[in-house]
Coordinates of C-alpha atoms in Angstrom, one line a residue:
X222 CA -70.0 -86.2 -42.6
X223 CA -71.2 -82.8 -43.6
X224 CA -68.3 -80.6 -45.5
X225 CA -69.2 -77.7 -43.4
X226 CA -67.9 -79.7 -40.0
X227 CA -64.6 -80.2 -41.5
X228 CA -64.3 -76.5 -42.7
X229 CA -64.9 -75.0 -39.2
X230 CA -62.8 -77.7 -37.7
X231 CA -59.6 -76.4 -39.7
X232 CA -60.4 -72.8 -38.8
X233 CA -60.5 -73.7 -35.1
X234 CA -57.1 -75.5 -35.5
X235 CA -55.6 -72.6 -37.2
X236 CA -56.5 -69.9 -35.0
X237 CA -55.2 -72.3 -31.9
X238 CA -51.8 -72.5 -33.7
X239 CA -51.4 -68.7 -34.6
X240 CA -51.8 -67.2 -31.6
X241 CA -49.1 -64.3 -32.5
X242 CA -45.9 -63.1 -31.0
X243 CA -46.0 -62.5 -26.9
X244 CA -46.0 -59.0 -25.5
X245 CA -42.5 -57.3 -25.4
X246 CA -40.9 -57.3 -21.5
X247 CA -40.8 -54.2 -20.2
X248 CA -37.3 -52.6 -20.3
X249 CA -35.3 -52.8 -17.1
X250 CA -35.4 -49.5 -15.0
X251 CA -32.4 -47.2 -15.3
X252 CA -30.2 -47.3 -12.5
X253 CA -30.0 -43.5 -10.7
X254 CA -26.8 -41.5 -10.7
X255 CA -25.5 -40.9 -7.5
X256 CA -23.5 -37.2 -7.2
X257 CA -20.5 -37.0 -4.6
X258 CA -21.8 -34.5 -1.9
X259 CA -20.0 -31.1 -2.4
X260 CA -17.0 -30.6 -0.1
X261 CA -17.9 -28.8 3.1
X262 CA -16.2 -25.1 3.0
X263 CA -13.1 -24.7 4.9
X264 CA -14.0 -23.4 8.3
X265 CA -12.4 -19.7 8.6
X266 CA -9.3 -19.2 10.3
X267 CA -9.6 -17.8 13.8
X268 CA -5.8 -17.3 14.0
X269 CA -4.9 -13.4 15.1
X270 CA -2.9 -12.8 12.0
X271 CA -6.1 -14.0 9.7
X272 CA -8.3 -11.6 11.3
X273 CA -6.9 -8.2 10.5
X274 CA -8.3 -5.6 8.0
X275 CA -7.4 -2.7 5.7
X276 CA -7.5 0.7 5.8
X277 CA -6.9 2.6 2.1
X278 CA -7.8 5.9 1.1
X279 CA -6.4 9.1 -0.8
X280 CA -5.3 12.5 0.0
X281 CA -6.9 15.4 -2.1
X282 CA -6.2 18.8 -2.8
X283 CA -8.8 21.7 -2.6
X284 CA -8.6 25.2 -3.9
X285 CA -6.3 26.8 -6.0
X286 CA -2.8 24.8 -6.5
X287 CA -0.4 26.8 -5.1
X288 CA 2.5 28.5 -7.0
X289 CA 5.5 26.8 -6.9
X290 CA 8.9 28.6 -6.8
X291 CA 11.8 27.1 -8.9
X292 CA 15.2 26.4 -7.1
X293 CA 17.8 28.2 -8.2
X294 CA 21.6 26.6 -7.7
X295 CA 23.5 29.1 -9.7
X296 CA 25.6 29.8 -6.2
X297 CA 26.9 26.6 -7.0
X298 CA 27.8 26.1 -10.7
X299 CA 28.5 22.0 -10.0
X300 CA 25.0 21.6 -9.0
X301 CA 23.6 23.9 -11.7
X302 CA 25.1 22.2 -14.8
X303 CA 23.3 18.9 -13.5
X304 CA 19.8 20.5 -14.3
X305 CA 19.9 22.2 -17.5
X306 CA 16.0 22.6 -17.5
X307 CA 13.9 24.3 -14.8
X308 CA 13.5 22.5 -11.4
X309 CA 10.3 23.0 -9.2
X310 CA 10.3 22.5 -5.2
X311 CA 8.4 19.3 -4.3
X312 CA 7.1 21.4 -1.1
X313 CA 3.8 21.1 -2.6
X314 CA 3.2 18.6 -5.0
X315 CA 0.1 18.2 -6.3
X316 CA -0.6 15.3 -8.7
X317 CA -2.8 15.6 -12.2
X318 CA -5.6 14.0 -11.0
X319 CA -5.8 16.8 -7.8
X320 CA -4.4 14.7 -5.1
X321 CA -1.4 15.3 -2.8
X322 CA 2.1 13.6 -3.0
X323 CA 4.7 13.3 -0.4
X324 CA 2.2 13.2 2.7
X325 CA 3.0 10.8 5.6
X326 CA 0.0 8.5 6.6
X327 CA 0.3 6.3 10.0
X328 CA -2.0 5.4 12.9
X329 CA -1.4 8.0 15.7
X330 CA -3.2 6.3 18.4
X331 CA -4.8 2.6 19.1
X332 CA -2.2 0.4 18.0
X333 CA -1.7 -2.7 20.1
X334 CA 1.2 -2.4 22.2
X335 CA 4.0 -5.0 21.3
X336 CA 7.3 -5.4 19.9
X337 CA 6.5 -5.2 16.3
X338 CA 9.2 -6.7 14.0
X339 CA 11.9 -4.2 12.6
X340 CA 12.3 -4.6 9.2
X341 CA 15.9 -6.2 8.4
X342 CA 16.0 -4.2 5.1
X343 CA 17.5 -0.6 5.4
X344 CA 15.7 2.6 4.0
X345 CA 17.6 4.5 1.5
X346 CA 17.8 8.5 1.8
X347 CA 19.9 9.7 -1.5
X348 CA 21.6 13.0 -2.5
X349 CA 21.3 13.3 -6.3
X350 CA 21.9 16.4 -8.6
X351 CA 22.1 18.2 -5.1
X352 CA 18.7 17.3 -4.0
X353 CA 17.2 14.8 -1.5
X354 CA 15.8 11.8 -3.0
X355 CA 12.6 10.8 -2.0
X356 CA 11.4 13.8 -0.5
X357 CA 9.5 11.7 2.7
X358 CA 11.0 8.7 4.1
X359 CA 9.8 6.6 6.8
X360 CA 11.8 4.1 9.0
X361 CA 11.0 1.6 12.1
X362 CA 12.9 2.3 15.5
X363 CA 15.8 0.8 15.2
X364 CA 15.7 0.2 11.3
X365 CA 18.7 1.5 9.8
X366 CA 18.6 4.7 7.7
X367 CA 21.4 4.6 4.8
X368 CA 22.1 8.2 3.5
X369 CA 23.7 8.1 0.3
X370 CA 25.8 10.9 -1.9
X371 CA 25.6 10.3 -5.2
X372 CA 27.0 13.4 -6.4
X373 CA 30.2 14.4 -7.3
X374 CA 30.9 17.5 -4.5
X375 CA 30.8 17.3 -0.8
X376 CA 27.3 17.4 1.1
X377 CA 26.5 18.0 4.6
X378 CA 23.6 15.8 6.4
X379 CA 22.0 17.1 9.3
X380 CA 18.7 16.0 10.6
X381 CA 17.0 18.6 12.8
X382 CA 15.5 16.3 15.5
X383 CA 13.2 17.3 18.4
X384 CA 12.9 13.8 20.4
X385 CA 16.1 11.8 18.7
X386 CA 19.8 12.6 18.8
X387 CA 20.8 15.0 16.4
X388 CA 23.6 14.3 14.0
X389 CA 25.8 16.8 11.8
X390 CA 27.8 15.1 9.5
X391 CA 29.9 16.0 6.4
X392 CA 29.6 13.2 3.4
X393 CA 32.3 13.3 0.7
X394 CA 31.6 12.5 -2.8
X395 CA 30.4 9.2 -3.9
X396 CA 31.4 8.0 -0.9
X397 CA 30.1 5.1 1.6
X398 CA 26.8 5.5 2.6
X399 CA 26.1 6.7 6.3
X400 CA 24.4 4.5 8.4
X401 CA 22.1 6.1 11.1
X402 CA 18.9 4.7 13.6
X403 CA 16.5 6.1 15.5
X404 CA 15.1 4.9 18.7
X405 CA 12.1 7.2 19.5
X406 CA 8.9 7.7 17.1
X407 CA 9.0 11.3 15.3
X408 CA 7.0 12.9 12.8
X409 CA 8.5 14.7 9.9
X410 CA 12.1 15.6 10.9
X411 CA 13.8 18.2 8.4
X412 CA 16.7 16.5 6.9
X413 CA 18.9 19.1 5.5
X414 CA 22.1 19.9 3.7
X415 CA 24.1 22.7 5.5
X416 CA 26.0 23.3 2.5
X417 CA 23.4 23.8 -0.1
X418 CA 20.3 25.4 1.9
X419 CA 17.6 24.4 -0.7
X420 CA 18.1 20.8 0.0
X421 CA 15.4 19.4 2.2
X422 CA 14.0 16.0 3.0
X423 CA 11.6 14.7 5.8
X424 CA 12.6 11.4 7.9
X425 CA 9.5 9.8 9.9
X426 CA 10.0 7.5 12.6
X427 CA 7.4 4.8 13.7
X428 CA 7.2 1.7 15.8
X429 CA 4.7 -0.3 14.1
X430 CA 4.1 -0.9 10.6
X431 CA 1.3 0.8 9.8
X432 CA 2.5 3.9 7.5
X433 CA 2.3 4.9 4.3
X434 CA 3.5 8.0 1.8
X435 CA 1.2 9.1 -1.0
X436 CA 2.6 9.2 -4.4
X437 CA 1.9 10.2 -7.8
X438 CA -1.9 8.9 -7.2
X439 CA -2.3 10.4 -3.7
X440 CA -3.4 6.9 -2.6
X441 CA -2.3 4.9 0.5
X442 CA -3.2 1.3 2.1
X443 CA -2.3 0.1 5.4
X444 CA -2.7 -3.7 5.6
X445 CA -2.7 -6.5 8.5
X446 CA -4.7 -3.8 10.9
X447 CA -5.5 -5.7 14.0
X448 CA -9.6 -5.3 14.4
X449 CA -9.9 -1.7 16.6
X450 CA -10.7 1.9 16.6
X451 CA -7.7 3.9 15.6
X452 CA -6.9 7.3 15.1
X453 CA -5.2 7.8 11.4
X454 CA -3.0 10.8 10.8
X455 CA -1.8 12.8 7.5
X456 CA 1.0 15.0 7.6
X457 CA 2.4 17.4 5.2
X458 CA 5.5 19.4 5.7
X459 CA 3.6 22.8 4.6
X460 CA -0.2 22.0 4.7
X461 CA 0.1 20.6 8.3
X462 CA -1.7 17.8 9.9
X463 CA -5.2 16.2 9.7
X464 CA -6.5 13.4 11.7
X465 CA -9.4 10.9 11.5
X466 CA -11.0 8.1 13.9
X467 CA -11.8 4.8 11.8
X468 CA -13.1 1.4 13.0
X469 CA -11.6 -1.5 11.3
X470 CA -13.4 -5.0 11.8
X471 CA -11.9 -8.7 11.1
X472 CA -11.1 -9.1 7.6
X473 CA -12.6 -5.7 6.8
X474 CA -11.3 -2.8 4.7
X475 CA -12.5 0.9 5.6
X476 CA -11.7 3.5 3.4
X477 CA -10.8 7.1 4.5
X478 CA -10.2 10.5 2.5
X479 CA -8.5 13.6 3.6
X480 CA -8.4 16.6 2.3
X481 CA -5.9 19.7 2.3
X482 CA -6.1 23.3 1.5
X483 CA -3.2 25.8 0.5
X484 CA -2.5 28.0 3.3

């Protein structure tokens, strides 16, 4: 046979045996990652105690700051020697930020009629350095007011009540605390000491828990207020009383502002 025939046959056989590697198989599809469903938010509580609001605010003082007269204890040397520096009356106490201290704040009307719990802890009104401390206190009807005498001299405790029972009790030096309760709501009862005429404090009696007394920042906050419309009152021993109307919704905070001017 011709040589070319054998050469062609060899090429055909070689090609048939060298077909190459088979094409790679496609990679398996990646498995989808399943994210857990986010938990549903807890439903809002509809319990009455969880549907309450807040009333907050501040009491400012406008105009010229009143001249405060110093307290003279010279008539009672035992009192005077406890105060080597000048003592100023707290009758009108304007804070450094222009707010007013010792203002009694309370919900005057609109509070639901119910037997609000009476706090078990007594409120302390002390006598130190021939002064009542603090200047303004608040007690719930039926709550105990404890009146102390931390001084080394006799004092006299005399609330000038209008609605509650009046009492006039001599209190020995550093003796046991006097314990009294009030049964009727009453605002700004003057508490005096007949033996030391410069001594004065004010007792407020309420029948609900929505009250406050402004301090060094002139602010107040009444928490746990049921939804409703209220008359809120700010009372000062010398500058009088002011009222505002405020409506509070469930879980809502309302802010109010009182302003007093020297009279």
